Each structure stands twice: as C-alpha cells, then as structure tokens.
Coordinates of C-alpha atoms and ligand atoms in Angstrom, one line a residue:
Chain A
X1 CA 91.6 81.8 44.7
X2 CA 88.9 83.7 42.7
X3 CA 90.6 87.1 42.9
X4 CA 93.6 86.0 40.8
X5 CA 93.5 88.1 37.8
X6 CA 94.7 86.3 34.7
X7 CA 95.4 89.5 32.8
X8 CA 98.5 90.2 34.8
X9 CA 100.5 87.2 33.9
X10 CA 102.2 88.8 30.8
X11 CA 104.5 90.7 33.1
X12 CA 107.7 89.1 34.3
X13 CA 107.3 89.3 38.0
X14 CA 106.3 86.7 40.6
X15 CA 102.7 87.6 40.3
X16 CA 101.4 84.1 40.6
X17 CA 103.5 83.2 43.6
X18 CA 102.9 86.5 45.3
X19 CA 99.2 86.0 44.8
X20 CA 99.4 82.4 46.0
X21 CA 101.2 82.9 49.2
X22 CA 99.2 86.0 50.2
X23 CA 95.8 84.3 49.5
X24 CA 93.7 83.6 52.5
X25 CA 94.2 80.0 53.6
X26 CA 97.8 79.8 52.2
X27 CA 99.5 81.3 55.2
X28 CA 101.5 78.1 55.8
X29 CA 103.4 78.4 52.5
X30 CA 106.6 80.3 51.9
X31 CA 107.6 81.7 48.6
X32 CA 109.7 79.4 46.5
X33 CA 112.6 81.1 44.8
X34 CA 112.4 81.6 41.0
X35 CA 115.9 79.9 40.7
X36 CA 114.7 76.8 42.5
X37 CA 111.6 76.5 40.3
X38 CA 113.4 77.0 37.0
X39 CA 116.0 74.3 37.8
X40 CA 114.5 71.2 36.2
X41 CA 116.5 69.0 38.5
X42 CA 114.4 70.1 41.5
X43 CA 111.2 69.1 39.8
X44 CA 112.3 65.5 38.9
X45 CA 109.3 63.2 38.8
X46 CA 106.7 65.8 39.2
X47 CA 105.6 65.8 35.5
X48 CA 103.8 62.6 36.1
X49 CA 102.1 63.9 39.3
X50 CA 100.6 67.0 37.8
X51 CA 98.1 67.3 35.1
X52 CA 99.1 69.8 32.3
X53 CA 102.5 69.9 34.0
X54 CA 104.1 72.3 31.6
X55 CA 101.2 74.8 31.5
X56 CA 101.1 74.6 35.3
X57 CA 104.8 75.3 35.6
X58 CA 104.4 78.2 33.2
X59 CA 101.7 79.7 35.3
X60 CA 103.7 79.4 38.5
X61 CA 106.7 81.1 36.9
X62 CA 104.5 83.7 35.2
X63 CA 105.3 82.8 31.6
X64 CA 101.9 81.3 30.9
X65 CA 100.5 82.5 27.6
X66 CA 98.0 79.9 26.4
X67 CA 94.8 81.2 25.0
X68 CA 92.2 78.9 26.5
X69 CA 88.6 78.8 27.8
X70 CA 87.8 79.4 31.5
X71 CA 87.3 75.8 32.2
X72 CA 90.7 74.9 31.0
X73 CA 92.1 77.8 32.7
X74 CA 90.6 76.7 36.0
X75 CA 92.0 73.2 35.5
X76 CA 95.5 74.5 34.9
X77 CA 95.3 76.8 37.9
X78 CA 94.3 73.9 40.0
X79 CA 97.3 72.0 38.7
X80 CA 99.6 75.0 39.3
X81 CA 98.5 75.0 43.0
X82 CA 99.2 71.3 43.3
X83 CA 102.6 71.7 41.6
X84 CA 103.5 74.5 43.9
X85 CA 102.6 72.4 46.9
X86 CA 104.7 69.5 45.7
X87 CA 107.7 71.6 45.0
X88 CA 107.2 73.4 48.3
X89 CA 107.7 70.1 50.2
X90 CA 111.1 69.8 48.5
X91 CA 112.0 73.5 48.8
X92 CA 111.4 73.8 52.6
X93 CA 114.1 71.2 53.3
X94 CA 116.7 73.2 51.4
X95 CA 118.9 75.8 53.2
X96 CA 117.0 78.7 51.7
X97 CA 113.6 77.1 52.4
X98 CA 114.4 76.2 56.0
X99 CA 115.5 79.7 56.6
X100 CA 112.3 81.1 55.2
X101 CA 110.1 78.7 57.2
X102 CA 112.2 79.5 60.3
X103 CA 111.2 83.2 59.9
X104 CA 107.5 82.2 59.7
X105 CA 107.9 79.9 62.7
X106 CA 109.4 82.8 64.8
X107 CA 106.4 84.9 63.9
X108 CA 104.1 82.0 64.8
X109 CA 102.6 82.1 61.3
X110 CA 101.6 78.5 61.8
X111 CA 99.7 79.1 65.0
X112 CA 100.4 78.1 68.6
X113 CA 100.1 74.8 70.4
X114 CA 96.7 74.5 71.9
X115 CA 98.0 72.3 74.8
X116 CA 97.8 74.5 77.9
X117 CA 101.1 73.2 79.4
X118 CA 103.0 74.2 76.2
X119 CA 102.2 77.8 76.9
X120 CA 101.5 78.9 73.3
X121 CA 104.6 77.3 71.8
X122 CA 104.7 78.0 68.0
X123 CA 103.8 75.2 65.7
X124 CA 105.2 73.9 62.4
X125 CA 103.1 72.5 59.5
X126 CA 103.7 68.8 58.7
X127 CA 102.3 65.9 56.7
X128 CA 101.6 62.4 57.9
X129 CA 102.5 61.2 54.4
X130 CA 104.7 62.4 51.6
X131 CA 102.2 61.2 49.0
X132 CA 99.5 63.7 48.0
X133 CA 95.8 63.1 48.6
X134 CA 96.4 60.9 51.7
X135 CA 96.1 63.2 54.7
X136 CA 95.6 66.9 55.3
X137 CA 98.2 69.1 56.9
X138 CA 98.8 68.9 60.7
X139 CA 100.7 71.1 63.1
X140 CA 103.6 69.8 65.1
X141 CA 104.6 71.2 68.5
X142 CA 108.2 70.6 69.3
X143 CA 107.6 71.2 73.0
X144 CA 105.1 68.3 73.6
X145 CA 106.2 66.5 70.4
X146 CA 102.6 65.9 69.3
X147 CA 100.6 66.8 66.3
X148 CA 97.4 68.9 66.2
X149 CA 94.6 69.7 63.7
X150 CA 94.6 73.2 62.4
X151 CA 91.9 75.4 64.0
X152 CA 90.6 76.8 60.7
X153 CA 88.8 74.8 58.1
X154 CA 90.6 76.7 55.4
X155 CA 93.8 75.2 56.6
X156 CA 92.5 71.7 57.4
X157 CA 91.8 71.3 53.6
X158 CA 95.5 71.7 52.7
X159 CA 97.3 68.5 51.6
X160 CA 99.9 67.4 54.2
X161 CA 102.2 66.3 51.4
X162 CA 102.9 70.0 50.6
X163 CA 105.0 70.0 53.8
X164 CA 105.9 66.4 54.1
X165 CA 107.0 64.1 56.9
X166 CA 110.5 65.3 57.4
X167 CA 110.7 69.1 57.3
X168 CA 109.6 69.8 60.9
X169 CA 112.2 67.3 62.2
X170 CA 115.0 68.5 59.9
X171 CA 114.6 72.1 61.0
X172 CA 115.6 71.1 64.6
X173 CA 118.6 69.1 63.3
X174 CA 119.8 72.1 61.3
X175 CA 119.0 74.6 64.1
X176 CA 119.5 72.7 67.3
X177 CA 119.3 75.9 69.3
X178 CA 115.6 76.0 68.4
X179 CA 114.9 72.8 70.3
X180 CA 112.6 74.0 73.1
X181 CA 113.2 73.0 76.7
X182 CA 110.9 70.1 77.6
X183 CA 108.8 70.1 80.7
X184 CA 107.3 67.5 83.0
X185 CA 104.4 69.8 83.6
X186 CA 101.1 68.0 83.0
X187 CA 97.4 68.0 83.9
X188 CA 96.2 65.7 86.6
X189 CA 92.4 65.1 86.8
X190 CA 91.2 65.8 90.3
X191 CA 87.9 65.7 92.2
X192 CA 87.8 68.2 95.1
X193 CA 91.5 68.2 95.2
X194 CA 92.0 64.5 95.1
X195 CA 93.5 62.6 92.2
X196 CA 91.2 60.2 90.4
X197 CA 92.6 56.7 90.9
X198 CA 92.6 55.1 87.4
X199 CA 94.1 58.1 85.6
X200 CA 96.6 58.5 88.5
X201 CA 97.7 54.9 88.0
X202 CA 98.3 55.6 84.3
X203 CA 100.1 58.8 85.1
X204 CA 102.4 57.0 87.5
X205 CA 103.1 54.4 84.8
X206 CA 104.0 57.2 82.3
X207 CA 106.3 58.8 84.8
X208 CA 108.0 55.4 85.1
X209 CA 108.5 55.3 81.3
X210 CA 109.9 58.8 81.4
X211 CA 112.4 58.0 84.2
X212 CA 113.5 54.9 82.3
X213 CA 114.2 57.1 79.3
X214 CA 116.1 59.6 81.5
X215 CA 118.3 56.8 82.8
X216 CA 119.0 55.5 79.3
X217 CA 120.0 59.0 78.3
X218 CA 122.1 59.6 81.3
X219 CA 124.0 56.3 80.8
X220 CA 124.8 57.5 77.3
X221 CA 125.7 61.0 78.7
X222 CA 123.1 62.6 76.4
X223 CA 121.4 65.7 77.5
X224 CA 117.7 65.0 78.1
X225 CA 116.7 68.6 77.5
X226 CA 114.3 68.9 80.4
X227 CA 114.3 72.1 82.3
X228 CA 113.8 70.2 85.5
X229 CA 116.6 67.7 84.9
X230 CA 118.8 68.5 87.9
X231 CA 116.5 66.4 89.8
X232 CA 118.2 63.2 90.9
X233 CA 116.8 60.0 89.6
X234 CA 118.5 57.9 92.3
X235 CA 116.8 59.9 95.0
X236 CA 113.7 57.8 94.3
X237 CA 110.5 59.3 93.4
X238 CA 111.3 62.7 94.7
X239 CA 109.0 64.2 92.2
X240 CA 106.1 62.0 93.2
X241 CA 106.8 62.9 96.8
X242 CA 106.7 66.5 96.0
X243 CA 103.4 65.9 94.3
X244 CA 102.1 64.1 97.4
X245 CA 103.1 67.0 99.5
X246 CA 101.4 69.3 97.1
X247 CA 98.3 67.2 97.4
X248 CA 98.3 67.5 101.2
X249 CA 98.4 71.2 100.8
X250 CA 95.5 71.0 98.5
X251 CA 93.6 68.9 100.9
X252 CA 94.3 71.3 103.7
X253 CA 93.1 74.2 101.6
X254 CA 90.1 72.2 100.7
X255 CA 89.2 71.3 104.3
X256 CA 89.5 75.0 105.3
X257 CA 87.4 75.9 102.3
X258 CA 84.9 73.3 103.3
X259 CA 84.6 74.7 106.8
X260 CA 84.0 78.1 105.3
X261 CA 82.1 77.2 102.2
X262 CA 80.1 74.1 103.0
X263 CA 80.4 71.0 100.9
X264 CA 78.8 71.2 97.5
X265 CA 79.4 67.4 97.1
X266 CA 76.3 66.8 99.2
X267 CA 74.4 67.7 96.1
X268 CA 75.8 64.9 94.1
Chain B
X1 CA 67.6 71.6 79.0
X2 CA 66.9 73.8 82.0
X3 CA 64.2 73.4 84.5
X4 CA 62.6 76.3 82.6
X5 CA 61.3 77.8 85.9
X6 CA 62.3 81.1 84.4
X7 CA 60.8 82.9 81.4
X8 CA 62.7 82.9 78.2
X9 CA 63.7 86.5 79.0
X10 CA 65.2 85.6 82.3
X11 CA 68.6 87.0 83.3
X12 CA 70.0 83.5 83.4
X13 CA 69.0 82.5 79.9
X14 CA 70.1 85.8 78.4
X15 CA 73.4 85.4 80.2
X16 CA 73.8 81.9 78.9
X17 CA 73.0 82.9 75.3
X18 CA 75.7 85.6 75.2
X19 CA 78.5 85.1 72.8
X20 CA 81.3 83.2 74.6
X21 CA 78.9 81.8 77.2
X22 CA 78.1 78.7 75.2
X23 CA 79.7 76.4 77.8
X24 CA 77.5 77.5 80.6
X25 CA 74.6 75.5 81.9
X26 CA 71.4 77.3 83.0
X27 CA 71.4 77.0 86.7
X28 CA 68.0 76.1 88.0
X29 CA 66.4 78.7 90.3
X30 CA 65.8 75.9 92.8
X31 CA 69.5 75.5 93.2
X32 CA 70.2 79.2 93.6
X33 CA 67.3 79.6 96.1
X34 CA 68.7 76.9 98.3
X35 CA 70.9 78.9 100.7
X36 CA 73.1 76.0 101.4
X37 CA 74.4 76.1 97.8
X38 CA 75.5 79.7 98.2
X39 CA 77.3 79.2 101.5
X40 CA 80.4 81.4 101.6
X41 CA 79.7 83.3 98.4
X42 CA 78.4 86.4 100.2
X43 CA 81.9 87.6 100.9
X44 CA 83.2 86.9 97.4
X45 CA 81.2 89.4 95.4
X46 CA 80.4 93.1 95.8
X47 CA 76.7 94.0 96.3
X48 CA 75.8 90.4 96.8
X49 CA 72.1 90.8 97.5
X50 CA 71.6 93.0 94.5
X51 CA 73.5 90.6 92.3
X52 CA 71.5 87.7 93.6
X53 CA 68.3 89.5 92.9
X54 CA 69.4 90.4 89.4
X55 CA 70.2 86.7 88.7
X56 CA 66.8 85.7 90.0
X57 CA 65.0 88.6 88.2
X58 CA 63.7 89.8 91.5
X59 CA 62.7 93.4 91.2
X60 CA 63.2 95.4 94.4
X61 CA 59.7 95.8 95.8
X62 CA 57.7 99.0 96.3
X63 CA 57.8 100.3 99.9
X64 CA 54.1 99.8 100.4
X65 CA 54.0 96.2 99.3
X66 CA 57.1 95.4 101.3
X67 CA 55.4 94.4 104.6
X68 CA 52.8 92.1 103.0
X69 CA 55.3 90.5 100.6
X70 CA 57.5 89.7 103.6
X71 CA 54.7 87.7 105.2
X72 CA 53.7 85.9 102.1
X73 CA 57.3 84.9 101.4
X74 CA 57.6 83.2 104.7
X75 CA 57.7 79.7 103.2
X76 CA 60.7 77.5 103.4
X77 CA 61.9 78.0 99.8
X78 CA 63.4 81.4 100.5
X79 CA 63.3 81.4 104.3
X80 CA 65.2 84.2 106.1
X81 CA 67.0 85.1 103.0
X82 CA 63.8 86.4 101.4
X83 CA 63.1 88.7 104.3
X84 CA 66.5 90.2 104.3
X85 CA 66.3 90.7 100.6
X86 CA 63.0 92.7 100.9
X87 CA 64.1 94.7 103.9
X88 CA 67.0 96.3 102.1
X89 CA 65.0 96.6 98.9
X90 CA 64.4 100.3 98.8
X91 CA 67.9 101.2 99.4
X92 CA 69.0 98.9 96.7
X93 CA 66.5 100.1 94.3
X94 CA 68.2 103.5 94.5
X95 CA 71.5 101.7 94.0
X96 CA 70.3 100.0 90.9
X97 CA 69.1 103.3 89.4
X98 CA 72.5 105.0 89.4
X99 CA 75.9 104.0 88.2
X100 CA 76.0 101.0 90.5
X101 CA 74.0 99.1 87.9
X102 CA 77.2 98.1 86.0
X103 CA 78.8 97.0 89.3
X104 CA 75.8 94.9 90.1
X105 CA 75.8 93.5 86.6
X106 CA 79.4 92.4 86.8
X107 CA 78.8 91.1 90.4
X108 CA 75.9 89.1 89.1
X109 CA 78.1 87.5 86.4
X110 CA 80.7 86.7 89.0
X111 CA 78.1 85.3 91.4
X112 CA 76.5 83.3 88.6
X113 CA 79.9 81.8 87.7
X114 CA 80.7 80.9 91.3
X115 CA 77.4 79.2 91.7
X116 CA 77.9 77.6 88.4
X117 CA 81.1 75.9 89.5
X118 CA 79.0 74.2 92.3
X119 CA 75.9 73.6 90.2
X120 CA 77.7 71.6 87.5
X121 CA 78.9 69.2 90.2
X122 CA 75.4 68.7 91.4
X123 CA 73.1 65.9 90.1
X124 CA 70.9 68.3 88.1
X125 CA 73.8 70.3 86.8
X126 CA 76.0 67.5 85.7
X127 CA 73.0 66.0 83.9
X128 CA 72.5 69.3 82.0
X129 CA 76.2 69.4 81.1
X130 CA 76.0 65.8 79.8
X131 CA 73.3 66.9 77.5
X132 CA 75.5 69.8 76.2
X133 CA 78.3 67.3 75.9
X134 CA 76.1 65.0 73.8
X135 CA 75.3 67.9 71.6
X136 CA 79.0 68.8 71.2
X137 CA 78.7 72.2 72.8
X138 CA 82.1 72.0 74.2
X139 CA 84.0 71.3 71.0
X140 CA 86.5 68.6 70.2
X141 CA 90.1 67.7 71.1
X142 CA 92.6 69.4 68.7
X143 CA 95.0 66.5 69.1
X144 CA 95.2 64.6 65.8
X145 CA 95.4 61.2 67.4
X146 CA 92.3 61.9 69.5
X147 CA 90.4 61.9 66.3
X148 CA 87.8 64.6 67.1
X149 CA 86.5 63.3 70.5
X150 CA 84.5 65.7 72.5
X151 CA 86.0 67.7 75.3
X152 CA 84.7 69.2 78.6
X153 CA 85.1 72.7 79.9
X154 CA 87.3 72.9 83.0
X155 CA 89.1 75.4 85.2
X156 CA 92.7 74.9 86.3
X157 CA 91.8 76.8 89.5
X158 CA 88.7 77.2 91.6
X159 CA 89.6 80.8 92.4
X160 CA 88.2 83.4 90.1
X161 CA 90.6 85.7 88.2
X162 CA 93.4 83.3 87.9
X163 CA 92.9 81.6 84.6
X164 CA 90.5 81.3 81.7
X165 CA 88.3 78.2 80.8
X166 CA 90.2 75.3 79.3
X167 CA 89.0 72.1 77.5
X168 CA 89.7 68.7 79.1
X169 CA 90.0 65.8 76.8
X170 CA 89.1 62.5 78.5
X171 CA 90.7 60.6 75.7
X172 CA 94.3 61.9 76.2
X173 CA 93.8 63.3 79.8
X174 CA 95.2 66.7 78.8
X175 CA 93.9 70.2 78.7
X176 CA 93.7 72.6 75.8
X177 CA 93.0 76.2 75.1
X178 CA 89.6 76.7 73.4
X179 CA 90.1 77.4 69.7
X180 CA 87.9 80.5 69.6
X181 CA 89.3 83.6 71.3
X182 CA 85.8 84.5 72.6
X183 CA 86.3 81.8 75.3
X184 CA 89.6 83.4 76.4
X185 CA 87.7 85.9 78.5
X186 CA 85.6 83.3 80.4
X187 CA 86.9 82.6 83.9
X188 CA 88.0 79.0 84.4
X189 CA 86.8 79.1 88.0
X190 CA 83.3 79.2 86.8
X191 CA 83.7 75.6 85.8
X192 CA 86.3 74.6 88.4
X193 CA 88.8 71.9 88.8
X194 CA 86.4 69.1 89.8
X195 CA 83.8 69.0 87.0
X196 CA 85.9 67.2 84.3
X197 CA 86.9 64.2 86.4
X198 CA 83.6 64.1 88.2
X199 CA 81.9 63.9 84.8
X200 CA 83.8 60.8 83.9
X201 CA 83.1 59.3 87.2
X202 CA 79.4 60.0 87.0
X203 CA 78.9 58.8 83.4
X204 CA 81.2 55.7 83.2
X205 CA 79.4 54.3 80.2
X206 CA 79.8 57.2 77.8
X207 CA 81.9 56.0 74.9
X208 CA 84.4 58.8 75.2
X209 CA 86.2 57.7 72.0
X210 CA 83.1 58.6 70.0
X211 CA 83.7 61.4 67.6
X212 CA 82.1 64.7 68.3
X213 CA 80.2 65.7 65.2
X214 CA 79.8 62.2 63.8
X215 CA 78.0 60.7 66.7
X216 CA 75.2 63.3 66.7
X217 CA 73.2 62.1 63.8
X218 CA 73.9 58.5 64.0
X219 CA 73.1 57.8 67.7
X220 CA 70.2 58.9 69.8
X221 CA 71.4 61.1 72.6
X222 CA 70.2 58.6 75.2
X223 CA 72.2 55.7 73.8
X224 CA 75.3 56.3 75.8
X225 CA 73.5 56.4 79.1
X226 CA 71.0 53.6 78.6
X227 CA 73.7 51.2 77.6
X228 CA 74.8 51.3 81.2
X229 CA 73.3 47.9 81.8
X230 CA 75.9 46.3 79.6
X231 CA 78.6 47.9 81.5
X232 CA 79.1 45.1 83.9
X233 CA 80.3 42.9 81.1
X234 CA 82.9 45.3 79.9
X235 CA 86.5 44.9 80.8
X236 CA 87.6 46.8 83.8
X237 CA 91.0 47.9 85.1
X238 CA 91.1 49.3 88.6
X239 CA 87.3 49.4 88.4
X240 CA 87.6 51.6 85.3
X241 CA 86.1 50.7 81.9
X242 CA 89.1 49.8 79.8
X243 CA 87.6 51.5 76.8
X244 CA 87.5 54.7 78.7
X245 CA 91.0 54.9 80.2
X246 CA 92.7 57.3 77.9
X247 CA 91.7 55.6 74.6
X248 CA 93.6 58.3 72.7
X249 CA 96.9 57.2 74.1
X250 CA 99.2 54.3 73.5
X251 CA 100.4 52.3 70.6
X252 CA 99.7 53.9 67.2
X253 CA 98.6 57.1 68.9
X254 CA 102.1 58.4 69.9
X255 CA 103.7 60.6 67.3
X256 CA 106.9 59.0 65.9
X257 CA 109.3 61.6 64.4
X258 CA 110.8 60.5 61.1
X259 CA 113.2 62.0 58.6
X260 CA 112.9 60.5 55.1
X261 CA 111.2 57.5 56.6
X262 CA 113.7 56.8 59.3
X263 CA 112.8 57.2 62.9
X264 CA 114.7 60.0 64.7
X265 CA 116.6 58.2 67.4
X266 CA 116.2 59.0 71.1
X267 CA 120.0 59.5 71.1
X268 CA 119.8 62.4 68.8
X269 CA 120.0 65.9 70.4
X270 CA 116.6 66.5 68.7
X271 CA 115.4 63.0 69.4
X272 CA 112.0 62.3 71.0
X273 CA 111.7 63.1 74.7
X274 CA 108.0 63.3 75.3
X275 CA 106.6 59.9 74.2
X276 CA 105.8 59.0 77.8
X277 CA 103.2 61.7 77.9
X278 CA 101.1 60.0 75.2
X279 CA 101.9 56.4 76.0
X280 CA 99.9 53.8 77.6
X281 CA 100.7 50.1 78.3
X282 CA 99.7 47.8 75.5
X283 CA 98.0 45.6 78.1
X284 CA 96.3 47.7 80.6
X285 CA 96.6 44.8 83.1
X286 CA 100.0 46.3 83.7
X287 CA 98.3 49.2 85.4
X288 CA 96.7 46.9 87.9
X289 CA 100.1 45.5 88.7
X290 CA 101.5 49.0 89.0
X291 CA 98.8 49.7 91.5
X292 CA 99.8 46.6 93.5
X293 CA 103.5 47.5 93.2
X294 CA 102.8 51.1 94.1
X295 CA 100.9 50.0 97.2
X296 CA 104.1 49.3 99.0
X297 CA 105.4 52.8 98.7
X298 CA 102.1 54.7 98.9
X299 CA 100.2 52.6 101.3
X300 CA 99.3 55.6 103.4
X301 CA 97.4 57.6 100.9
X302 CA 95.9 55.0 98.7
X303 CA 95.1 52.4 101.4
X304 CA 91.4 52.8 100.9
X305 CA 91.0 51.9 97.3
X306 CA 93.9 49.5 97.1
X307 CA 92.1 47.2 99.4
X308 CA 90.1 45.9 96.5
X309 CA 93.2 45.1 94.4
X310 CA 95.1 43.7 97.3
X311 CA 92.6 41.2 98.5
X312 CA 92.3 39.9 95.0
X313 CA 95.1 37.6 94.0
X314 CA 97.1 39.0 91.1
X315 CA 96.4 36.0 88.8
X316 CA 92.7 36.6 89.0
X317 CA 93.2 40.1 87.5
X318 CA 94.6 38.6 84.4
X319 CA 92.3 35.6 84.3
X320 CA 89.0 37.2 84.9
X321 CA 89.3 40.2 82.8
X322 CA 85.6 40.3 82.4
X323 CA 85.0 39.9 86.1
X324 CA 83.4 42.7 88.1
X325 CA 85.7 44.4 90.6
X326 CA 84.8 44.6 94.3
X327 CA 84.2 48.3 94.0
X328 CA 81.2 47.5 91.8
X329 CA 79.8 50.0 89.4
X330 CA 82.3 52.7 90.2
X331 CA 84.2 53.5 87.0
X332 CA 87.0 55.2 88.7
X333 CA 87.7 55.3 92.3
X334 CA 89.2 58.4 93.6
X335 CA 92.0 58.5 96.1
X336 CA 91.0 58.8 99.7
X337 CA 87.3 59.6 99.7
X338 CA 85.7 57.3 97.2
X339 CA 82.5 56.4 99.0
X340 CA 81.3 59.9 98.4
X341 CA 81.3 59.6 94.7
X342 CA 80.9 55.9 94.0
X343 CA 77.9 54.9 91.9
Ligands
LIG401 ZN1 102.6 71.4 72.5
LIG402 ZN1 92.6 64.5 73.3

C-alpha cells in the first residue's frame, strides 16, 4: 500500500487499479472495468457505505485532484480500497467479472484446496456475509464443497464482503462444465491397519446419508456427479464390502509385517 | 522434551532442529539402543550400521582401543549389537571418510524416520508428541468450521517414499496438506498411519475442540491431561467422549451454498453433493443405534467390541447418557484388537 505514488494520478490511465490489483496481498481481486465503475447505477447505495465517497471514487478512477494533507490522503485511500472491494463484489457476478475471475481460477490464483483427497483442486474466494466488517475472506473448494482459511495472513485480513456469498456458487451455474467430479474418497483413521471404532461408526452413518442423497437424486433422474456413480445402490453396501476386503488385505500385510518386523505396539 | 541423554550437539537434536523437521520428536537413545525396536530395519536402509552409529553419535573406534572397548561394552544395553558395531568399525571409518559420507547421512535420516514412526507410537514417544501438540507445533486445521483446532502429523502410508507428511484434524477427521512447502519434502512414513488415531485413543481427555494458539496462554499445558479424573462423568458414545467425536462436524458446521440468500437446491446440477462428508447426527445416540443395527451385517468383524453395546439394552443408552460404558476408560475401541490399546 505504501508504494502507491500519488504523483502519478494526474494521468488518465488506470494507475490506481493497476497498482491495487498488483499489490501484494490483493491477488484475489480482479480489475474492475472503467465502464463499470463510471456507471453510477452500479454503485447504487455505496455512497452511504464509504467515507469521502466522491473523493474515493475519483481516486479509483484516477481523476482525484484534491490538494490535501497526508492524513486526509491516507483516509481517502483507505476509503478508495473499501469502495473498490464493495464494487468488486458486484462486478464479479457480472458476465465480464465472472469471466475475469474464471481466468484467475484456472490459474489457481486463489490457491489450492488443502484437503488431501481434493488433490490440489483450485479454490475460489468467498464471503460468509455480504455486509462489510463481519467476516474475513474464505476460500471455497467446489470439490469437497467446504470452506477454508487462507494460508497467508495478508489474505486473511481481507473483508469477505468484497467477494460476497453468491459469486462462488453463481460461477458454477453459469459455467456448469466447471463443476468438478465429486469423489467418495476419504480418510479413515486406523491403528495398525484397523479402523478405530467410534469414528468408523460415524463414517458409516455419513455413508448412509450419502446413499440416501443418491437415492433421492436417482429418483428425480438427476445426475449425482460422482465419478464412482456406476456403483449400484441396490446391491447393498457393495462399497462397504469392498472396504472390508481391503481391510483384510491390510491385516494380512500387517501380519506379515509383524512376522518380519516385530510388534512395536508392545512399547505402548 | 527429550530424555536429554544426548548433548545439545547430538545428531538427533540437530536433525530435529533443521528447517522442515519441526514435527519430529527427539527419539530417546534408550529406544534406539533397544534392538527390539529396530527389528526389520537392517534391510531397509543402505549402510545400516554406519547410519545407526551416526544417529547415536558413535565414532568408529581406533583399532587399538577396539578390543578393550568390546569387553567394556558387554552390558545388556547394547548387547551383541555393540560388538558387531565395533568389529566392523575400521572398515566403516574408511567408508565415512570418503564420498560415502553423504550416503550414510541420507541413510541415517531414513533410519531415523523409520524408527521415529515406531517411537511416536511408544509410551515415551507419544508423550513427547503430546507436548508438541500442546505447544501447537503441528499447526491448525485450515477448515473454517474447525475454528483453528490443532492437528497431528500423519502419514498415509507406512512405506517410505510413497507420500509426504499430512496433517490429521481430529475435529473433522480429515487430512490436509501442511501449509508450508518445507513440509512437502518430509516423508509421511516417518510418522505413519497409526500415530494420529493412537494419539486420540491414548489421550481421550484432551479437549480437541480447543483452539490452537488461544489455548496456549490461557491454560497450563498439563490441564488437559490432569482433567482425566472428570472423564468418567462425561457423556460417552460407544465408549467415546461425545465432545471429542468430530466436534467440527454436524449442524452449523456444514457449508450451505447460497445465492443471494437462497439455498442452492440439491436438485440443481450445481447443487450440494458433499454435505454427508461434514455431517454428524444431531443426537450422537443415533450412532449407538447405528452400531447395533450394523451388528447384524458386520457381526464377524466387529463382534468383539459390539458385545458391550449388545448386552446393554438400547433404552439404557438413551436413559443413562452419563453412565460409564462397559469398556471403561477406553475413549475409542478399535475394531478387532482393542485389548491391546484400551486404557
Ligand atoms: Zn476440497
Ligand atoms: Zn478440521
């Protein structure tokens, strides 16, 4: 933020926006078109949200020419960043904005899902509220459909309202081809190859919920979107059986291993 | 932390202080010197003897001293192993001097990792790891609804070279890639598949929903363990502390996709499909029933630990939520071989 040079703003190029989106920590933002910013309709209601609204808007659109002291200048810059964020939330659900964010998504500019089973699926920024100053930005993974905290503290300070609660869901309605294939793959806690009982019970319950959902979808003839969906629900818990078989294999390996390697559990 | 049987300059402590090695516990020399703990590792690393000597900071002895040393070392702590080490010492001293040093160094790291996998599942090792957990050395869960709870380092395989270390979150029962890339070169097998679950089993009374950084100042590090005496009064499901069965899942902790305030329907092509992964019954008693129900189909495998649930009438499970389960202090029972780990 400090390296913004106020001397440059007499020129009529998108200096401020260029500077803003290329600043460290602002990697999640795309550049809002000049046309969008100058159409007052798009900014409806924001004048009451942003202090020194007009000056802030002038700064964002590079027409700021107020002669003021540094303190005032800093206040207006802060307002300009806030204004940009609030307009950003609206812009990224427009056709142009969605397309720009899609490009960033494809480049994984928003990071990758930390969940191991998601295999580095790219994330999308989102807010848990559309109101500013409520919650910081989070990252949505369309593969596991969960939200994560940004790794870096410079991102975790960004207001979630600058991305909003809808954008990351709208993008998949507009570009359904982007919806990732879902997977049943999951982690099962084990001790020396054996499932731990209480979590295993919960996991079985979750799989029951999942199969209920699949039955509902099938009844409605809606694609479930799972890569492993050919599996027949009526065939009983075929998947569970597979899992059990797999367990047996694990146990065999373990027993062989124990014969060869001794039993470290004796230390417990 | 460690048994501090080595000097601060020991190979082990310098290995553990390397960047990216923050998750490692310092294996006590006692553990390494017990041959039983190393069973089967001889064939897993190149230049095993040299690597072991390097880990233990044993300098290959001079030829003259060799015979005497051999006699002195005849006590049970090193046993036959010690003699063999000395006997081949000269040859290996030459080895160390030339380019083999780097091979020995990497063998030592591999050997240390393999012993580490076993050590952290031993009483002393898991205790040391619990201290590191308390201090937040393993980081926190990246999942928003887990609210910064602490994680544990785990491997997805026990075989080295297959995958890097991951972080297991006991609150959502899932595994994550460590945030810092320096951990992406650490072998997951050095932590192994067992440690994460064994940790929960061993320390049933840790409040796993406690936030990582927050808890440090506010609570003494012993708090979690000494509160064990209250544990019997806590609600249990399947012998598991209710508070510790995936507290990061269930109602209010499942992401609900919305567009302009309206929930995205399951019927939409882009509708939610993965809620089950983060769901949990509102009343965990359901899981007890699930166990009983499941007993019909899975009687073979689970017979051992279902006995408890079966012999108890179903109503009692609901009625005496506070009651202690037959399997006593065990926080989780594990399928098939629970006696080994209970208590
Ligand atoms: Zn994911
Ligand atoms: Zn978690």
